[in-house]
Amino acid sequence: MSGKDFDGFVVVVTGGSTGLGRAIAVETASRGAAVVVINYASSQAEAEETGRLCEAQGAKAVLVQGDVGEDVDCRRIAAAAEPFGRIDALFNNAGVTKFAPNHADLDAVDAEDFLRLYRVNVVGAFQMVRAARALLEAAPQPGAVVNTASIAGVTGIGSSVPYAASKGAMNTMTLSLARGLAPNIRVNAICPGFIDTPWFGKAMADDTVSRMREGVIRSTPLKAASTAEDIAGAAVFLASPASRHVTGETLLVDAGTHLGFASLSMR
Ligand code: NAP
């Protein structure tokens, strides 16, 4: 079901300035969310644009700068929803990586990389759930947490060993919290494959990103390089009434990437 199935919802999106977070925020607004709290770390102008796009859909946008690695910031982000009395959906979407794609090169990453990535990707998401818990429990239906994990966390592929490990941790944390916070809060995750967002351009030249995009189109079973909008629908589904009996799910949304190569031909 889509239409206005988020009618009156209060939604919080971390990392909502660009990419997937922006697409999630706008999708919830288009489906009737009354309030979208948009967290950003450093991209204020982009977060303001997300806010304008949400308001064009009729939602009230509330912008909150904050680093989800800091517990005090997580409490401030959740508190922005306090005047509205509830949080129907929390999207833990903020994420960081280090690009070290040769996983055999063990000297390409160090302990600091692990700690920096875990701080945002794992601890940040945990702290947001803790900060938002009471407001999620105040929602008229079970509040929904949707974590943005990654195919990296399922298969171990991806930008670096610490990144894949952090997303794997996010997936198991999804299971722990789904069990621990039931029946009042549902906790699920999406595991996207490649998404065409500013993520890669922050670290790579445009022609490298173009080659990667072409490679993805060639190699995915669906022959597609997913856009943020292609992925946002699955994240929003996990917070919608249509998924009301889904909790503890880690949903691959990857145009079939996890299927690997085509099956053997017998012809
Ligand atoms: P993106 O456009 O670069 O978005 C990343 C977002 O995370 C930005 O809004 C950024 O905010 C925010 N962020 C980073 N550190 C933060 C912190 N400490 N506190 C709060 N916010 C922080 O890239 P994206 O592709 O949309 O990434 C969104 C999520 O998707 C990430 O969790 C990523 O791991 C996941 N993902 C991406 C892909 C992909 O192929 N792109 C695939 C699988 C999973 P500022 O800009 O304000 O700093």
PDB file of C-alpha atoms and ligand atoms in Angstrom:
ATOM      1  CA  MET A   1       0.000   0.000   0.000  1.00  0.00           C
ATOM      2  CA  SER A   2       1.326   3.463  -0.735  1.00  0.00           C
ATOM      3  CA  GLY A   3      -0.840   6.584  -1.209  1.00  0.00           C
ATOM      4  CA  LYS A   4      -1.000   8.453   2.117  1.00  0.00           C
ATOM      5  CA  ASP A   5      -0.036   5.568   4.367  1.00  0.00           C
ATOM      6  CA  PHE A   6       2.278   7.843   6.389  1.00  0.00           C
ATOM      7  CA  ASP A   7      -0.572  10.251   7.123  1.00  0.00           C
ATOM      8  CA  GLY A   8       0.310  12.285  10.231  1.00  0.00           C
ATOM      9  CA  PHE A   9       3.565  10.390  10.866  1.00  0.00           C
ATOM     10  CA  VAL A  10       6.521  11.950  12.620  1.00  0.00           C
ATOM     11  CA  VAL A  11       9.694  10.747  10.918  1.00  0.00           C
ATOM     12  CA  VAL A  12      13.384  11.152  11.796  1.00  0.00           C
ATOM     13  CA  VAL A  13      16.070  10.609   9.146  1.00  0.00           C
ATOM     14  CA  THR A  14      19.760  10.701  10.038  1.00  0.00           C
ATOM     15  CA  GLY A  15      22.121  11.607   7.225  1.00  0.00           C
ATOM     16  CA  GLY A  16      19.210  13.284   5.473  1.00  0.00           C
ATOM     17  CA  SER A  17      21.159  15.950   3.622  1.00  0.00           C
ATOM     18  CA  THR A  18      21.934  13.996   0.458  1.00  0.00           C
ATOM     19  CA  GLY A  19      21.606  10.674  -1.314  1.00  0.00           C
ATOM     20  CA  LEU A  20      19.486   7.931   0.164  1.00  0.00           C
ATOM     21  CA  GLY A  21      18.581   9.917   3.288  1.00  0.00           C
ATOM     22  CA  ARG A  22      17.139  12.728   1.203  1.00  0.00           C
ATOM     23  CA  ALA A  23      15.163  10.256  -0.932  1.00  0.00           C
ATOM     24  CA  ILE A  24      13.756   8.566   2.187  1.00  0.00           C
ATOM     25  CA  ALA A  25      12.771  11.915   3.708  1.00  0.00           C
ATOM     26  CA  VAL A  26      10.992  13.061   0.543  1.00  0.00           C
ATOM     27  CA  GLU A  27       9.276   9.684   0.055  1.00  0.00           C
ATOM     28  CA  THR A  28       7.834   9.778   3.590  1.00  0.00           C
ATOM     29  CA  ALA A  29       6.647  13.351   3.027  1.00  0.00           C
ATOM     30  CA  SER A  30       5.006  12.384  -0.266  1.00  0.00           C
ATOM     31  CA  ARG A  31       3.165   9.618   1.585  1.00  0.00           C
ATOM     32  CA  GLY A  32       1.672  12.033   4.103  1.00  0.00           C
ATOM     33  CA  ALA A  33       4.224  12.408   6.905  1.00  0.00           C
ATOM     34  CA  ALA A  34       3.332  15.485   8.951  1.00  0.00           C
ATOM     35  CA  VAL A  35       6.843  16.130  10.277  1.00  0.00           C
ATOM     36  CA  VAL A  36      10.238  15.090   8.935  1.00  0.00           C
ATOM     37  CA  VAL A  37      13.219  15.685  11.225  1.00  0.00           C
ATOM     38  CA  ILE A  38      16.253  15.888   8.946  1.00  0.00           C
ATOM     39  CA  ASN A  39      19.629  15.350  10.568  1.00  0.00           C
ATOM     40  CA  TYR A  40      22.851  16.330   8.847  1.00  0.00           C
ATOM     41  CA  ALA A  41      26.471  16.471   9.970  1.00  0.00           C
ATOM     42  CA  SER A  42      28.166  19.016   7.706  1.00  0.00           C
ATOM     43  CA  SER A  43      26.039  19.593   4.574  1.00  0.00           C
ATOM     44  CA  GLN A  44      23.724  22.361   5.757  1.00  0.00           C
ATOM     45  CA  ALA A  45      22.775  23.730   2.317  1.00  0.00           C
ATOM     46  CA  GLU A  46      21.936  20.222   1.073  1.00  0.00           C
ATOM     47  CA  ALA A  47      19.889  19.541   4.210  1.00  0.00           C
ATOM     48  CA  GLU A  48      17.983  22.774   3.614  1.00  0.00           C
ATOM     49  CA  GLU A  49      17.224  21.556   0.087  1.00  0.00           C
ATOM     50  CA  THR A  50      15.914  18.262   1.513  1.00  0.00           C
ATOM     51  CA  GLY A  51      13.745  20.343   3.836  1.00  0.00           C
ATOM     52  CA  ARG A  52      12.355  22.363   0.923  1.00  0.00           C
ATOM     53  CA  LEU A  53      11.575  19.165  -1.007  1.00  0.00           C
ATOM     54  CA  CYS A  54       9.714  17.728   2.024  1.00  0.00           C
ATOM     55  CA  GLU A  55       7.775  20.949   2.540  1.00  0.00           C
ATOM     56  CA  ALA A  56       6.788  20.941  -1.138  1.00  0.00           C
ATOM     57  CA  GLN A  57       5.051  17.639  -0.320  1.00  0.00           C
ATOM     58  CA  GLY A  58       3.189  19.248   2.582  1.00  0.00           C
ATOM     59  CA  ALA A  59       5.326  18.078   5.513  1.00  0.00           C
ATOM     60  CA  LYS A  60       6.886  20.261   8.177  1.00  0.00           C
ATOM     61  CA  ALA A  61      10.673  19.938   7.947  1.00  0.00           C
ATOM     62  CA  VAL A  62      12.816  20.302  11.072  1.00  0.00           C
ATOM     63  CA  LEU A  63      16.577  20.460  10.506  1.00  0.00           C
ATOM     64  CA  VAL A  64      19.003  19.325  13.191  1.00  0.00           C
ATOM     65  CA  GLN A  65      22.766  19.452  12.822  1.00  0.00           C
ATOM     66  CA  GLY A  66      24.458  16.692  14.776  1.00  0.00           C
ATOM     67  CA  ASP A  67      27.061  13.953  14.733  1.00  0.00           C
ATOM     68  CA  VAL A  68      25.354  10.636  15.495  1.00  0.00           C
ATOM     69  CA  GLY A  69      28.636   9.410  16.965  1.00  0.00           C
ATOM     70  CA  GLU A  70      27.983  11.785  19.879  1.00  0.00           C
ATOM     71  CA  ASP A  71      25.304  10.622  22.278  1.00  0.00           C
ATOM     72  CA  VAL A  72      24.425  14.182  23.283  1.00  0.00           C
ATOM     73  CA  ASP A  73      23.752  14.992  19.611  1.00  0.00           C
ATOM     74  CA  CYS A  74      21.547  11.902  19.237  1.00  0.00           C
ATOM     75  CA  ARG A  75      19.486  13.076  22.206  1.00  0.00           C
ATOM     76  CA  ARG A  76      19.163  16.530  20.594  1.00  0.00           C
ATOM     77  CA  ILE A  77      18.069  14.990  17.259  1.00  0.00           C
ATOM     78  CA  ALA A  78      15.410  12.861  18.968  1.00  0.00           C
ATOM     79  CA  ALA A  79      14.321  15.832  21.115  1.00  0.00           C
ATOM     80  CA  ALA A  80      13.445  17.745  17.940  1.00  0.00           C
ATOM     81  CA  ALA A  81      10.457  15.372  17.637  1.00  0.00           C
ATOM     82  CA  GLU A  82       9.421  15.876  21.283  1.00  0.00           C
ATOM     83  CA  PRO A  83       6.950  18.733  20.567  1.00  0.00           C
ATOM     84  CA  PHE A  84       5.044  16.350  18.275  1.00  0.00           C
ATOM     85  CA  GLY A  85       4.758  13.701  20.987  1.00  0.00           C
ATOM     86  CA  ARG A  86       5.888  10.646  19.059  1.00  0.00           C
ATOM     87  CA  ILE A  87       8.218   9.183  16.455  1.00  0.00           C
ATOM     88  CA  ASP A  88       6.542   6.792  14.030  1.00  0.00           C
ATOM     89  CA  ALA A  89       9.687   6.026  12.061  1.00  0.00           C
ATOM     90  CA  LEU A  90      13.411   6.442  12.722  1.00  0.00           C
ATOM     91  CA  PHE A  91      15.675   5.920   9.730  1.00  0.00           C
ATOM     92  CA  ASN A  92      19.262   5.312  10.869  1.00  0.00           C
ATOM     93  CA  ASN A  93      20.804   6.212   7.549  1.00  0.00           C
ATOM     94  CA  ALA A  94      23.938   8.233   8.403  1.00  0.00           C
ATOM     95  CA  GLY A  95      27.042   6.374   7.354  1.00  0.00           C
ATOM     96  CA  VAL A  96      30.730   6.757   6.620  1.00  0.00           C
ATOM     97  CA  THR A  97      33.358   4.610   4.954  1.00  0.00           C
ATOM     98  CA  LYS A  98      36.978   4.344   4.010  1.00  0.00           C
ATOM     99  CA  PHE A  99      37.720   3.187   0.489  1.00  0.00           C
ATOM    100  CA  ALA A 100      40.293   0.366   0.603  1.00  0.00           C
ATOM    101  CA  PRO A 101      38.745  -2.063  -1.884  1.00  0.00           C
ATOM    102  CA  ASN A 102      41.670  -4.507  -2.001  1.00  0.00           C
ATOM    103  CA  HIS A 103      40.701  -6.555   1.041  1.00  0.00           C
ATOM    104  CA  ALA A 104      43.973  -8.504   0.808  1.00  0.00           C
ATOM    105  CA  ASP A 105      45.933  -5.365   1.638  1.00  0.00           C
ATOM    106  CA  LEU A 106      45.678  -5.548   5.408  1.00  0.00           C
ATOM    107  CA  ASP A 107      47.922  -2.507   5.845  1.00  0.00           C
ATOM    108  CA  ALA A 108      45.487  -0.301   3.939  1.00  0.00           C
ATOM    109  CA  VAL A 109      43.353   0.078   7.070  1.00  0.00           C
ATOM    110  CA  ASP A 110      44.120   0.361  10.747  1.00  0.00           C
ATOM    111  CA  ALA A 111      42.443   0.322  14.126  1.00  0.00           C
ATOM    112  CA  GLU A 112      41.549   4.005  13.831  1.00  0.00           C
ATOM    113  CA  ASP A 113      39.587   3.250  10.642  1.00  0.00           C
ATOM    114  CA  PHE A 114      37.609   0.525  12.404  1.00  0.00           C
ATOM    115  CA  LEU A 115      36.829   2.813  15.327  1.00  0.00           C
ATOM    116  CA  ARG A 116      35.869   5.788  13.122  1.00  0.00           C
ATOM    117  CA  LEU A 117      33.472   3.679  11.042  1.00  0.00           C
ATOM    118  CA  TYR A 118      31.977   1.788  13.989  1.00  0.00           C
ATOM    119  CA  ARG A 119      31.488   5.075  15.843  1.00  0.00           C
ATOM    120  CA  VAL A 120      29.031   6.335  13.221  1.00  0.00           C
ATOM    121  CA  ASN A 121      27.698   3.205  11.511  1.00  0.00           C
ATOM    122  CA  VAL A 122      27.086   1.089  14.620  1.00  0.00           C
ATOM    123  CA  VAL A 123      27.328   3.161  17.799  1.00  0.00           C
ATOM    124  CA  GLY A 124      25.549   6.091  16.137  1.00  0.00           C
ATOM    125  CA  ALA A 125      22.583   3.940  15.152  1.00  0.00           C
ATOM    126  CA  PHE A 126      22.435   2.390  18.636  1.00  0.00           C
ATOM    127  CA  GLN A 127      22.524   5.777  20.332  1.00  0.00           C
ATOM    128  CA  MET A 128      19.755   7.079  18.069  1.00  0.00           C
ATOM    129  CA  VAL A 129      17.494   4.155  18.981  1.00  0.00           C
ATOM    130  CA  ARG A 130      18.183   4.703  22.673  1.00  0.00           C
ATOM    131  CA  ALA A 131      17.510   8.429  22.390  1.00  0.00           C
ATOM    132  CA  ALA A 132      14.299   7.918  20.386  1.00  0.00           C
ATOM    133  CA  ARG A 133      12.969   4.915  22.313  1.00  0.00           C
ATOM    134  CA  ALA A 134      10.345   6.672  24.449  1.00  0.00           C
ATOM    135  CA  LEU A 135       8.978   8.614  21.478  1.00  0.00           C
ATOM    136  CA  LEU A 136       8.931   5.483  19.295  1.00  0.00           C
ATOM    137  CA  GLU A 137       6.964   3.754  22.045  1.00  0.00           C
ATOM    138  CA  ALA A 138       4.553   6.705  22.100  1.00  0.00           C
ATOM    139  CA  ALA A 139       3.505   6.117  18.473  1.00  0.00           C
ATOM    140  CA  PRO A 140      -0.051   4.777  18.139  1.00  0.00           C
ATOM    141  CA  GLN A 141       1.245   1.705  16.282  1.00  0.00           C
ATOM    142  CA  PRO A 142       4.613   0.082  17.006  1.00  0.00           C
ATOM    143  CA  GLY A 143       7.296   2.637  16.119  1.00  0.00           C
ATOM    144  CA  ALA A 144       9.599   1.541  13.314  1.00  0.00           C
ATOM    145  CA  VAL A 145      13.381   1.703  13.166  1.00  0.00           C
ATOM    146  CA  VAL A 146      14.912   1.177   9.732  1.00  0.00           C
ATOM    147  CA  ASN A 147      18.688   0.841   9.598  1.00  0.00           C
ATOM    148  CA  THR A 148      20.594   1.452   6.384  1.00  0.00           C
ATOM    149  CA  ALA A 149      23.058  -1.433   6.379  1.00  0.00           C
ATOM    150  CA  SER A 150      24.579  -2.761   3.147  1.00  0.00           C
ATOM    151  CA  ILE A 151      25.152  -5.815   1.002  1.00  0.00           C
ATOM    152  CA  ALA A 152      28.696  -5.362   2.370  1.00  0.00           C
ATOM    153  CA  GLY A 153      27.392  -6.491   5.740  1.00  0.00           C
ATOM    154  CA  VAL A 154      25.964  -9.709   4.273  1.00  0.00           C
ATOM    155  CA  THR A 155      28.595 -10.786   1.752  1.00  0.00           C
ATOM    156  CA  GLY A 156      31.758  -9.026   2.981  1.00  0.00           C
ATOM    157  CA  ILE A 157      32.227  -7.209  -0.344  1.00  0.00           C
ATOM    158  CA  GLY A 158      32.372  -3.414  -0.373  1.00  0.00           C
ATOM    159  CA  SER A 159      34.560  -0.409   0.116  1.00  0.00           C
ATOM    160  CA  SER A 160      36.784  -1.851   2.856  1.00  0.00           C
ATOM    161  CA  VAL A 161      37.046  -4.562   5.503  1.00  0.00           C
ATOM    162  CA  PRO A 162      36.071  -2.189   8.365  1.00  0.00           C
ATOM    163  CA  TYR A 163      33.070  -0.919   6.391  1.00  0.00           C
ATOM    164  CA  ALA A 164      31.756  -4.419   5.675  1.00  0.00           C
ATOM    165  CA  ALA A 165      32.346  -5.399   9.302  1.00  0.00           C
ATOM    166  CA  SER A 166      30.488  -2.320  10.555  1.00  0.00           C
ATOM    167  CA  LYS A 167      27.473  -3.078   8.376  1.00  0.00           C
ATOM    168  CA  GLY A 168      27.529  -6.722   9.460  1.00  0.00           C
ATOM    169  CA  ALA A 169      27.460  -5.454  13.035  1.00  0.00           C
ATOM    170  CA  MET A 170      24.539  -3.227  12.150  1.00  0.00           C
ATOM    171  CA  ASN A 171      22.674  -6.254  10.829  1.00  0.00           C
ATOM    172  CA  THR A 172      23.157  -8.302  13.984  1.00  0.00           C
ATOM    173  CA  MET A 173      22.289  -5.235  16.072  1.00  0.00           C
ATOM    174  CA  THR A 174      19.064  -5.049  14.068  1.00  0.00           C
ATOM    175  CA  LEU A 175      18.231  -8.593  15.209  1.00  0.00           C
ATOM    176  CA  SER A 176      19.164  -7.918  18.851  1.00  0.00           C
ATOM    177  CA  LEU A 177      17.107  -4.735  19.029  1.00  0.00           C
ATOM    178  CA  ALA A 178      14.150  -6.254  17.170  1.00  0.00           C
ATOM    179  CA  ARG A 179      14.007  -8.979  19.805  1.00  0.00           C
ATOM    180  CA  GLY A 180      14.720  -6.652  22.700  1.00  0.00           C
ATOM    181  CA  LEU A 181      12.307  -3.846  21.847  1.00  0.00           C
ATOM    182  CA  ALA A 182       9.304  -5.919  20.715  1.00  0.00           C
ATOM    183  CA  PRO A 183       6.355  -5.594  20.921  1.00  0.00           C
ATOM    184  CA  ASN A 184       6.363  -1.799  20.993  1.00  0.00           C
ATOM    185  CA  ILE A 185       9.063  -1.110  18.404  1.00  0.00           C
ATOM    186  CA  ARG A 186       9.856  -2.895  15.135  1.00  0.00           C
ATOM    187  CA  VAL A 187      13.493  -2.903  13.983  1.00  0.00           C
ATOM    188  CA  ASN A 188      14.517  -3.776  10.440  1.00  0.00           C
ATOM    189  CA  ALA A 189      17.331  -3.016   8.025  1.00  0.00           C
ATOM    190  CA  ILE A 190      17.837  -2.620   4.325  1.00  0.00           C
ATOM    191  CA  CYS A 191      21.006  -3.903   2.695  1.00  0.00           C
ATOM    192  CA  PRO A 192      21.487  -1.955  -0.521  1.00  0.00           C
ATOM    193  CA  GLY A 193      23.960  -2.783  -3.246  1.00  0.00           C
ATOM    194  CA  PHE A 194      25.419   0.067  -5.318  1.00  0.00           C
ATOM    195  CA  ILE A 195      23.459   3.318  -5.030  1.00  0.00           C
ATOM    196  CA  ASP A 196      24.262   6.222  -7.296  1.00  0.00           C
ATOM    197  CA  THR A 197      24.666   8.944  -4.644  1.00  0.00           C
ATOM    198  CA  PRO A 198      27.356  11.505  -3.695  1.00  0.00           C
ATOM    199  CA  TRP A 199      28.928   8.700  -1.599  1.00  0.00           C
ATOM    200  CA  PHE A 200      31.489   7.693  -4.262  1.00  0.00           C
ATOM    201  CA  GLY A 201      32.151  11.174  -5.681  1.00  0.00           C
ATOM    202  CA  LYS A 202      33.389  12.270  -2.247  1.00  0.00           C
ATOM    203  CA  ALA A 203      36.396   9.962  -2.655  1.00  0.00           C
ATOM    204  CA  MET A 204      36.782   9.219  -6.369  1.00  0.00           C
ATOM    205  CA  ALA A 205      37.181  11.036  -9.662  1.00  0.00           C
ATOM    206  CA  ASP A 206      34.093  11.366 -11.865  1.00  0.00           C
ATOM    207  CA  ASP A 207      35.435   8.994 -14.530  1.00  0.00           C
ATOM    208  CA  THR A 208      36.118   6.319 -11.907  1.00  0.00           C
ATOM    209  CA  VAL A 209      32.545   6.638 -10.651  1.00  0.00           C
ATOM    210  CA  SER A 210      31.273   6.435 -14.251  1.00  0.00           C
ATOM    211  CA  ARG A 211      33.249   3.232 -14.857  1.00  0.00           C
ATOM    212  CA  MET A 212      31.898   1.758 -11.643  1.00  0.00           C
ATOM    213  CA  ARG A 213      28.333   2.662 -12.633  1.00  0.00           C
ATOM    214  CA  GLU A 214      28.781   1.028 -16.056  1.00  0.00           C
ATOM    215  CA  GLY A 215      30.236  -2.080 -14.425  1.00  0.00           C
ATOM    216  CA  VAL A 216      27.272  -2.312 -12.081  1.00  0.00           C
ATOM    217  CA  ILE A 217      24.829  -2.052 -14.981  1.00  0.00           C
ATOM    218  CA  ARG A 218      26.664  -4.844 -16.810  1.00  0.00           C
ATOM    219  CA  SER A 219      26.944  -7.184 -13.821  1.00  0.00           C
ATOM    220  CA  THR A 220      23.677  -6.888 -11.885  1.00  0.00           C
ATOM    221  CA  PRO A 221      20.931  -9.346 -12.801  1.00  0.00           C
ATOM    222  CA  LEU A 222      18.479  -6.447 -13.187  1.00  0.00           C
ATOM    223  CA  LYS A 223      21.026  -4.543 -15.363  1.00  0.00           C
ATOM    224  CA  ALA A 224      20.566  -1.420 -13.292  1.00  0.00           C
ATOM    225  CA  ALA A 225      22.587   1.059 -11.259  1.00  0.00           C
ATOM    226  CA  SER A 226      20.134   1.885  -8.487  1.00  0.00           C
ATOM    227  CA  THR A 227      19.285   5.489  -7.737  1.00  0.00           C
ATOM    228  CA  ALA A 228      18.478   6.668  -4.228  1.00  0.00           C
ATOM    229  CA  GLU A 229      14.806   6.706  -5.203  1.00  0.00           C
ATOM    230  CA  ASP A 230      15.010   3.059  -6.332  1.00  0.00           C
ATOM    231  CA  ILE A 231      16.140   2.087  -2.824  1.00  0.00           C
ATOM    232  CA  ALA A 232      14.108   4.511  -0.687  1.00  0.00           C
ATOM    233  CA  GLY A 233      10.833   2.685  -1.368  1.00  0.00           C
ATOM    234  CA  ALA A 234      12.129  -0.471   0.314  1.00  0.00           C
ATOM    235  CA  ALA A 235      13.304   1.478   3.375  1.00  0.00           C
ATOM    236  CA  VAL A 236       9.983   3.259   3.628  1.00  0.00           C
ATOM    237  CA  PHE A 237       8.094  -0.031   3.205  1.00  0.00           C
ATOM    238  CA  LEU A 238       9.771  -1.280   6.395  1.00  0.00           C
ATOM    239  CA  ALA A 239       8.312   1.679   8.296  1.00  0.00           C
ATOM    240  CA  SER A 240       4.877   1.518   6.670  1.00  0.00           C
ATOM    241  CA  PRO A 241       1.675  -0.188   7.807  1.00  0.00           C
ATOM    242  CA  ALA A 242       2.208  -2.732   4.995  1.00  0.00           C
ATOM    243  CA  SER A 243       5.151  -4.191   6.972  1.00  0.00           C
ATOM    244  CA  ARG A 244       3.406  -4.112  10.353  1.00  0.00           C
ATOM    245  CA  HIS A 245       4.208  -7.780  11.015  1.00  0.00           C
ATOM    246  CA  VAL A 246       7.835  -7.528   9.869  1.00  0.00           C
ATOM    247  CA  THR A 247      10.578  -7.170  12.474  1.00  0.00           C
ATOM    248  CA  GLY A 248      14.177  -8.375  12.585  1.00  0.00           C
ATOM    249  CA  GLU A 249      14.390  -8.431   8.787  1.00  0.00           C
ATOM    250  CA  THR A 250      17.563  -7.468   6.888  1.00  0.00           C
ATOM    251  CA  LEU A 251      16.317  -6.926   3.370  1.00  0.00           C
ATOM    252  CA  LEU A 252      18.680  -7.033   0.399  1.00  0.00           C
ATOM    253  CA  VAL A 253      17.795  -4.268  -2.062  1.00  0.00           C
ATOM    254  CA  ASP A 254      20.536  -4.648  -4.630  1.00  0.00           C
ATOM    255  CA  ALA A 255      19.092  -5.247  -8.107  1.00  0.00           C
ATOM    256  CA  GLY A 256      20.077  -8.880  -7.589  1.00  0.00           C
ATOM    257  CA  THR A 257      23.799  -8.324  -6.958  1.00  0.00           C
ATOM    258  CA  HIS A 258      23.898 -10.982  -4.231  1.00  0.00           C
ATOM    259  CA  LEU A 259      22.886 -13.612  -6.798  1.00  0.00           C
ATOM    260  CA  GLY A 260      26.358 -13.382  -8.302  1.00  0.00           C
ATOM    261  CA  PHE A 261      26.978 -14.741 -11.746  1.00  0.00           C
ATOM    262  CA  ALA A 262      24.286 -16.215 -13.954  1.00  0.00           C
ATOM    263  CA  SER A 263      23.514 -19.892 -13.422  1.00  0.00           C
ATOM    264  CA  LEU A 264      25.136 -22.552 -15.625  1.00  0.00           C
ATOM    265  CA  SER A 265      23.724 -22.844 -19.088  1.00  0.00           C
ATOM    266  CA  MET A 266      23.005 -26.434 -20.189  1.00  0.00           C
ATOM    267  CA  ARG A 267      22.679 -25.496 -23.838  1.00  0.00           C
TER     268      ARG A 267
HETATM  269  P1  NAP B   1      25.766  10.172   1.055  1.00  0.00           P
HETATM  270  O1  NAP B   1      24.931  10.947   0.098  1.00  0.00           O
HETATM  271  O2  NAP B   1      27.230  10.487   1.128  1.00  0.00           O
HETATM  272  O3  NAP B   1      25.097  10.272   2.489  1.00  0.00           O
HETATM  273  C1  NAP B   1      25.778  10.017   3.689  1.00  0.00           C
HETATM  274  C2  NAP B   1      25.063  10.795   4.753  1.00  0.00           C
HETATM  275  O4  NAP B   1      25.588  10.447   6.036  1.00  0.00           O
HETATM  276  C3  NAP B   1      25.218  12.294   4.589  1.00  0.00           C
HETATM  277  O5  NAP B   1      23.949  12.883   4.737  1.00  0.00           O
HETATM  278  C4  NAP B   1      26.127  12.699   5.742  1.00  0.00           C
HETATM  279  O6  NAP B   1      25.864  13.971   6.278  1.00  0.00           O
HETATM  280  C5  NAP B   1      25.720  11.647   6.766  1.00  0.00           C
HETATM  281  N1  NAP B   1      26.696  11.497   7.841  1.00  0.00           N
HETATM  282  C6  NAP B   1      27.987  11.087   7.755  1.00  0.00           C
HETATM  283  N2  NAP B   1      28.552  11.084   8.967  1.00  0.00           N
HETATM  284  C7  NAP B   1      27.593  11.494   9.835  1.00  0.00           C
HETATM  285  C8  NAP B   1      27.561  11.691  11.233  1.00  0.00           C
HETATM  286  N3  NAP B   1      28.642  11.465  11.996  1.00  0.00           N
HETATM  287  N4  NAP B   1      26.408  12.135  11.800  1.00  0.00           N
HETATM  288  C9  NAP B   1      25.321  12.373  11.043  1.00  0.00           C
HETATM  289  N5  NAP B   1      25.285  12.206   9.716  1.00  0.00           N
HETATM  290  C10 NAP B   1      26.418  11.773   9.114  1.00  0.00           C
HETATM  291  O7  NAP B   1      25.725   8.618   0.691  1.00  0.00           O
HETATM  292  P2  NAP B   1      24.513   7.568   0.617  1.00  0.00           P
HETATM  293  O8  NAP B   1      24.905   6.585  -0.400  1.00  0.00           O
HETATM  294  O9  NAP B   1      23.203   8.252   0.516  1.00  0.00           O
HETATM  295  O10 NAP B   1      24.672   6.860   2.047  1.00  0.00           O
HETATM  296  C11 NAP B   1      23.588   6.692   2.945  1.00  0.00           C
HETATM  297  C12 NAP B   1      23.717   5.348   3.620  1.00  0.00           C
HETATM  298  O11 NAP B   1      23.640   4.324   2.623  1.00  0.00           O
HETATM  299  C13 NAP B   1      25.029   5.110   4.365  1.00  0.00           C
HETATM  300  O12 NAP B   1      24.741   4.520   5.614  1.00  0.00           O
HETATM  301  C14 NAP B   1      25.775   4.116   3.478  1.00  0.00           C
HETATM  302  O13 NAP B   1      26.627   3.293   4.235  1.00  0.00           O
HETATM  303  C15 NAP B   1      24.620   3.347   2.886  1.00  0.00           C
HETATM  304  N6  NAP B   1      24.918   2.620   1.661  1.00  0.00           N
HETATM  305  C16 NAP B   1      25.334   3.282   0.542  1.00  0.00           C
HETATM  306  C17 NAP B   1      25.584   2.572  -0.615  1.00  0.00           C
HETATM  307  C18 NAP B   1      26.027   3.231  -1.890  1.00  0.00           C
HETATM  308  O14 NAP B   1      26.399   2.509  -2.843  1.00  0.00           O
HETATM  309  N7  NAP B   1      25.967   4.567  -2.002  1.00  0.00           N
HETATM  310  C19 NAP B   1      25.403   1.179  -0.627  1.00  0.00           C
HETATM  311  C20 NAP B   1      24.969   0.533   0.535  1.00  0.00           C
HETATM  312  C21 NAP B   1      24.721   1.267   1.669  1.00  0.00           C
HETATM  313  P3  NAP B   1      26.671  15.324   5.820  1.00  0.00           P
HETATM  314  O15 NAP B   1      26.670  15.320   4.317  1.00  0.00           O
HETATM  315  O16 NAP B   1      25.869  16.415   6.409  1.00  0.00           O
HETATM  316  O17 NAP B   1      28.041  15.194   6.386  1.00  0.00           O
END
